[in-house]
Coordinates of C-alpha atoms in Angstrom, one line a residue:
M87 CA -3.5 55.1 53.5
K88 CA -2.1 57.7 51.3
S89 CA -0.3 59.3 54.2
I90 CA 1.4 56.1 55.1
K91 CA 2.7 55.7 51.6
V92 CA 4.1 59.2 51.5
L93 CA 5.9 58.6 54.9
G94 CA 7.5 55.5 53.6
M95 CA 8.9 57.2 50.6
A96 CA 10.4 60.0 52.8
L97 CA 12.2 57.5 55.0
L98 CA 13.6 55.7 52.0
G99 CA 15.0 59.0 50.6
M100 CA 16.9 59.8 53.9
S101 CA 18.5 56.4 53.9
I102 CA 19.8 56.9 50.4
I103 CA 21.2 60.3 51.3
M104 CA 23.0 58.9 54.4
A105 CA 24.6 56.1 52.5
S106 CA 26.0 58.4 49.9
C107 CA 27.8 60.5 52.6
S108 CA 29.9 57.6 54.3
G109 CA 33.1 58.1 52.3
E110 CA 36.8 57.8 53.6
D111 CA 38.0 59.9 56.7
G112 CA 39.8 63.2 55.9
K113 CA 43.4 64.0 57.2
D114 CA 44.1 65.4 60.6
G115 CA 44.1 69.1 60.9
L116 CA 47.0 71.3 62.1
P117 CA 47.6 71.4 66.0
G118 CA 45.9 74.2 67.7
D119 CA 47.7 77.0 69.7
K120 CA 49.0 76.1 73.2
G121 CA 46.5 76.9 75.8
D122 CA 47.2 79.2 78.7
K123 CA 48.9 77.7 81.8
G124 CA 46.4 76.6 84.3
A125 CA 46.3 77.8 87.9
Q126 CA 48.5 76.0 90.4
G127 CA 46.7 73.4 92.3
D128 CA 46.4 73.3 96.1
Q129 CA 49.4 71.9 98.1
G130 CA 48.9 68.3 99.1
P131 CA 48.9 67.2 102.7
K132 CA 52.3 66.7 104.5
G133 CA 53.6 63.2 104.5
D134 CA 54.4 61.2 107.6
Q135 CA 57.9 61.7 109.2
G136 CA 60.4 59.0 108.3
D137 CA 62.1 56.8 110.9
Q138 CA 65.2 58.2 112.7
G139 CA 68.6 57.0 111.4
E140 CA 71.0 55.0 113.5
Q141 CA 73.6 56.8 115.7
G142 CA 77.1 57.1 114.2
E143 CA 80.2 55.6 115.9
Q144 CA 81.9 57.6 118.6
G145 CA 84.9 59.6 117.4
V146 CA 88.4 59.0 118.6
P147 CA 89.3 61.4 121.5
G148 CA 91.9 64.1 120.8
E149 CA 95.4 63.5 122.2
D150 CA 96.2 65.6 125.3
K151 CA 99.5 67.6 125.0
P152 CA 100.2 68.6 128.6
N153 CA 103.0 70.5 130.2
V154 CA 105.2 68.1 132.1
D155 CA 107.7 68.7 134.8
F156 CA 110.7 66.3 135.1
Y157 CA 112.6 65.9 138.4
F158 CA 116.2 64.6 138.7
Q159 CA 117.5 64.0 142.2
D160 CA 119.6 61.0 143.3
G161 CA 117.4 58.6 145.2
F162 CA 114.1 59.7 143.6
K163 CA 112.4 57.0 141.6
G164 CA 115.6 55.2 141.0
Y165 CA 117.5 58.1 139.5
N166 CA 121.3 58.0 140.3
G167 CA 122.8 60.1 137.6
T168 CA 124.1 63.1 139.5
H169 CA 127.9 63.6 139.4
D170 CA 129.3 66.3 141.7
T171 CA 132.3 67.2 143.7
Y172 CA 134.6 70.2 144.3
I173 CA 138.2 70.9 143.4
N174 CA 140.7 72.7 145.5
E175 CA 143.6 74.9 144.4
Q176 CA 145.3 74.4 147.8
A177 CA 145.3 70.6 147.3
T178 CA 145.7 70.1 143.5
S179 CA 145.8 66.3 143.6
T180 CA 143.1 65.7 146.2
N181 CA 139.6 64.3 145.3
Y182 CA 136.7 65.4 147.5
D183 CA 134.0 63.0 146.4
G184 CA 131.3 62.4 149.0
E185 CA 131.9 65.7 150.9
D186 CA 129.8 68.8 150.8
L187 CA 130.1 70.8 147.6
T188 CA 132.2 73.9 148.3
I189 CA 132.8 77.2 146.7
G190 CA 135.4 79.5 148.2
Y191 CA 138.2 82.0 147.9
N192 CA 141.0 82.9 150.2
T193 CA 142.4 86.3 149.4
T194 CA 145.5 85.9 151.6
L195 CA 146.6 82.6 149.9
D196 CA 145.0 83.5 146.5
R197 CA 143.4 80.1 146.4
S198 CA 140.0 79.0 145.1
R199 CA 137.6 76.1 145.4
H200 CA 135.1 75.4 142.6
T201 CA 132.1 73.0 142.5
I202 CA 131.5 70.9 139.4
I203 CA 128.2 69.1 138.8
R204 CA 126.5 67.1 136.0
F205 CA 123.2 65.3 135.6
D206 CA 123.5 62.2 133.4
G207 CA 120.5 60.4 131.9
I208 CA 118.2 63.4 131.4
D209 CA 117.8 62.4 127.7
G210 CA 115.3 59.8 128.9
V211 CA 112.5 62.4 128.8
T212 CA 112.4 62.0 125.0
S213 CA 110.5 58.8 125.5
D214 CA 107.6 60.8 126.9
L215 CA 107.9 63.9 124.7
V216 CA 109.1 62.9 121.2
E217 CA 106.8 60.8 118.9
S218 CA 107.9 58.4 116.3
G219 CA 109.2 60.2 113.2
E220 CA 109.5 63.5 115.1
S221 CA 112.8 65.2 115.6
C222 CA 113.9 65.7 119.2
T223 CA 114.3 69.5 118.9
D224 CA 110.8 69.9 117.4
G225 CA 109.0 67.6 119.9
F226 CA 109.0 69.9 122.9
Y227 CA 110.0 73.2 124.4
I228 CA 111.6 73.8 127.7
N229 CA 109.8 76.6 129.5
Q230 CA 112.2 76.6 132.4
A231 CA 115.1 74.5 133.7
T232 CA 116.3 75.2 137.3
L233 CA 119.1 73.7 139.4
Y234 CA 118.2 73.8 143.1
V235 CA 121.0 73.4 145.6
Y236 CA 120.7 73.5 149.4
L237 CA 123.1 75.9 150.9
S238 CA 124.0 74.4 154.3
N239 CA 126.7 76.8 155.4
Y240 CA 128.1 80.3 154.7
G241 CA 131.2 81.6 156.3
K242 CA 133.4 84.7 155.8
V243 CA 136.4 86.0 157.6
G244 CA 138.1 89.4 157.5
V245 CA 137.3 93.0 156.6
G246 CA 133.8 92.6 155.2
T247 CA 131.2 93.2 157.9
N248 CA 128.3 93.2 155.5
Q249 CA 127.9 90.8 152.6
P250 CA 124.4 91.3 151.3
A251 CA 124.9 89.3 148.1
I252 CA 127.4 87.0 146.4
Q253 CA 127.4 86.3 142.7
L254 CA 127.9 82.7 141.5
Y255 CA 129.8 82.5 138.2
C256 CA 128.6 79.5 136.2
G257 CA 130.5 78.0 133.3
F258 CA 129.0 75.3 131.0
Y259 CA 131.4 72.9 129.3
N260 CA 131.0 73.1 125.6
G261 CA 134.5 72.7 124.3
G262 CA 133.7 69.5 122.3
T263 CA 136.5 66.9 122.4
D264 CA 138.8 69.4 124.1
D265 CA 136.7 69.2 127.3
P266 CA 137.1 65.8 129.1
V267 CA 134.2 64.4 131.0
F268 CA 134.9 64.6 134.7
E269 CA 134.4 61.7 137.1
E270 CA 133.4 62.7 140.6
T271 CA 135.5 59.9 142.1
D272 CA 138.7 61.1 140.3
A273 CA 138.4 64.8 139.6
T274 CA 141.0 67.1 141.2
W275 CA 142.2 70.6 140.5
N276 CA 144.5 69.3 137.8
M277 CA 142.6 66.2 136.5
A278 CA 139.1 65.8 135.2
N279 CA 139.3 62.0 135.5
A280 CA 141.9 59.4 136.1
N281 CA 143.4 59.8 132.6
D282 CA 142.6 63.3 131.3
A283 CA 143.7 66.7 132.5
W284 CA 141.5 69.7 132.4
F285 CA 141.9 71.9 129.4
V286 CA 143.4 74.3 132.0
A287 CA 143.9 73.4 135.6
G288 CA 141.0 74.4 137.9
G289 CA 138.3 72.9 135.7
V290 CA 138.6 75.5 133.0
S291 CA 136.8 74.7 129.7
A292 CA 138.2 75.0 126.2
L293 CA 135.0 77.0 125.5
F294 CA 132.7 78.0 128.3
D295 CA 129.3 78.8 126.8
Y296 CA 126.2 80.8 127.5
G297 CA 128.0 83.5 129.4
L298 CA 127.9 87.2 128.9
T299 CA 131.2 87.1 127.1
A300 CA 132.2 84.5 124.5
A301 CA 134.2 81.6 126.0
V302 CA 134.1 83.1 129.5
D303 CA 132.2 81.6 132.5
D304 CA 130.4 84.8 133.4
Y305 CA 126.9 83.4 133.4
I306 CA 126.1 85.2 136.7
V307 CA 123.5 84.2 139.3
P308 CA 123.3 86.4 142.5
I309 CA 122.3 84.8 145.7
Q310 CA 121.0 86.9 148.7
F311 CA 122.3 86.4 152.2
N312 CA 120.6 87.4 155.4
E313 CA 123.9 87.2 157.3
A314 CA 124.8 90.8 158.3
G315 CA 128.1 90.3 160.1
I316 CA 131.1 88.1 160.2
G317 CA 130.3 84.5 161.0
T318 CA 128.4 81.6 159.7
G319 CA 124.8 80.9 159.0
A320 CA 122.6 78.2 157.3
I321 CA 120.7 79.8 154.4
G322 CA 118.5 77.2 152.6
W323 CA 117.7 76.5 149.0
V324 CA 119.3 78.4 146.2
A325 CA 117.8 78.4 142.7
I326 CA 120.1 78.6 139.6
P327 CA 118.2 79.1 136.3
L328 CA 119.9 77.2 133.4
P329 CA 119.8 78.3 129.8
R330 CA 116.9 76.5 128.1
T331 CA 118.8 76.0 124.9
L332 CA 121.6 74.4 126.7
V333 CA 119.4 71.9 128.6
S334 CA 117.6 71.1 125.3
Q335 CA 121.0 70.3 123.8
W336 CA 121.9 68.1 126.8
I337 CA 118.6 66.2 126.2
C338 CA 118.8 65.8 122.4
T339 CA 122.6 65.4 122.2
P340 CA 123.5 63.5 125.4
E341 CA 127.3 63.4 124.5
S342 CA 127.4 67.2 124.7
N343 CA 126.3 67.1 128.4
K344 CA 129.6 67.6 130.3
G345 CA 128.1 69.5 133.1
M346 CA 129.1 72.9 134.6
R347 CA 131.4 74.6 137.0
I348 CA 130.4 77.1 139.7
R349 CA 132.8 79.6 141.3
F350 CA 133.3 83.0 142.9
E351 CA 134.8 85.9 141.2
E352 CA 138.0 86.7 143.1
T353 CA 137.8 90.5 142.7
E354 CA 134.4 90.6 144.2
V355 CA 135.5 88.7 147.3
N356 CA 138.6 90.9 147.7
A357 CA 136.4 93.9 148.0
N358 CA 134.4 92.5 150.9
C359 CA 136.3 90.1 153.0
D360 CA 139.5 88.1 153.3
T361 CA 138.0 84.6 152.9
I362 CA 134.5 83.4 152.0
T363 CA 133.3 79.8 151.8
I364 CA 129.8 78.4 151.1
N365 CA 128.8 74.7 151.3
F366 CA 126.0 72.9 149.4
E367 CA 124.6 69.5 150.2
S368 CA 126.0 67.0 147.6
S369 CA 124.3 64.1 145.9
E370 CA 125.7 61.8 148.6
S371 CA 124.0 63.8 151.4
D372 CA 122.4 61.6 154.1
N373 CA 119.3 63.7 153.7
L374 CA 117.9 62.6 150.4
D375 CA 115.5 65.6 150.1
L376 CA 118.4 68.1 150.3
R377 CA 120.4 66.6 147.5
P378 CA 120.9 68.7 144.3
L379 CA 117.7 68.8 142.2
L380 CA 117.3 69.5 138.6
V381 CA 113.8 70.5 137.5
I382 CA 113.0 70.6 133.7
E383 CA 109.6 72.2 132.9
T384 CA 108.5 71.2 129.4
E385 CA 105.7 71.9 126.9
D386 CA 104.9 69.0 124.6
I387 CA 104.2 70.1 121.0
D388 CA 101.7 68.6 118.7
P389 CA 103.6 68.0 115.4
A390 CA 100.4 68.7 113.4
A391 CA 100.3 72.2 114.9
G392 CA 103.6 73.1 113.3
K393 CA 106.4 75.2 114.9
M394 CA 105.2 77.3 117.7
A395 CA 106.7 79.9 120.1
P396 CA 107.3 78.8 123.7
S397 CA 104.4 79.2 126.0
S398 CA 103.6 82.6 127.3
K399 CA 103.8 81.1 130.7
A400 CA 107.6 81.1 130.4
K401 CA 108.4 84.2 132.4
D402 CA 111.7 86.0 132.5
W403 CA 113.7 84.9 135.5
D404 CA 114.6 88.4 136.6
N405 CA 111.0 89.4 136.8
M406 CA 109.9 86.4 138.9
S407 CA 109.2 86.7 142.6
Y408 CA 111.0 84.5 145.1
E409 CA 107.9 82.3 145.4
E410 CA 107.7 81.9 141.6
K411 CA 111.3 80.8 141.4
M412 CA 110.7 78.3 144.1
A413 CA 107.4 77.0 142.8
P414 CA 108.8 74.0 141.0
L415 CA 110.7 73.0 144.1
Y416 CA 107.5 73.2 146.2
R417 CA 105.5 71.2 143.6
Y418 CA 108.2 68.5 143.8
F419 CA 108.0 68.3 147.6
A420 CA 104.2 68.3 147.5
A421 CA 104.3 65.4 145.0
K422 CA 106.5 63.5 147.5
G423 CA 104.2 64.3 150.3
L424 CA 106.6 66.5 152.2

């Protein structure tokens, strides 16, 4: 009984002490120092691959800038722009339109015959080569321009028993308004057309251009003959390379295209024979395939590429083989199925 009483008193004392210690909470203490960085956790598992995106639209194909050959021969694909005839110093008022083109010189009479020829309408190539907003001269390059004429007859008389080569002297009309435009149906030794005389009789220009000498028609093209003795002989095709700058000018400035004259040099004939005459098939020839042919090999230029030098494929004429010189002609015949 006494022990129970003592226990009760002890419990009462503890309750009093606990009650006296339940005052207000104290202020928070200062933050502790930052703990050390924990070790990096293990890498999580790789997620699933996302779905493939849709395919983009097809790009626009790049524009092809090919090399293009243009052929001008009367009767081919509607072309009818060749003007050609010859003029004769022995018959100064006679027109020879429709006859074979003739070049000749008679040393006894001191009289010459010259061929004149022009290709109109060649500026039409600009529709294929020059783009809108692009200048004509920057739209393309001419890699080669060649006049092919078919030599149907070669004859010589007199002292020359061996004529291995003859040189054609080509003069290109570039005398501006002083050079009239010849008409094949009216041209004679004295007159270029029905109303206008030549600057000088004989088809002389006020300013022949592109020769070795300024204002002189000494742009020389040698042609080789197989004929070893006096007589006549059919030879075949003759290739005459034309100045590329000149043909470009004819295309881009059509009014400057007044054609060309082809002749012999009298002193060269005198040294070999008394008389020499050669005949070419004209644009009126009954054989359409033998008519004069102008081939212009061009290289179209992308304006975005800027100014460029002509193609390395443009080879110097003098370094070409006979086959290379005739290659454009052969391509033309192949295209026609000949």
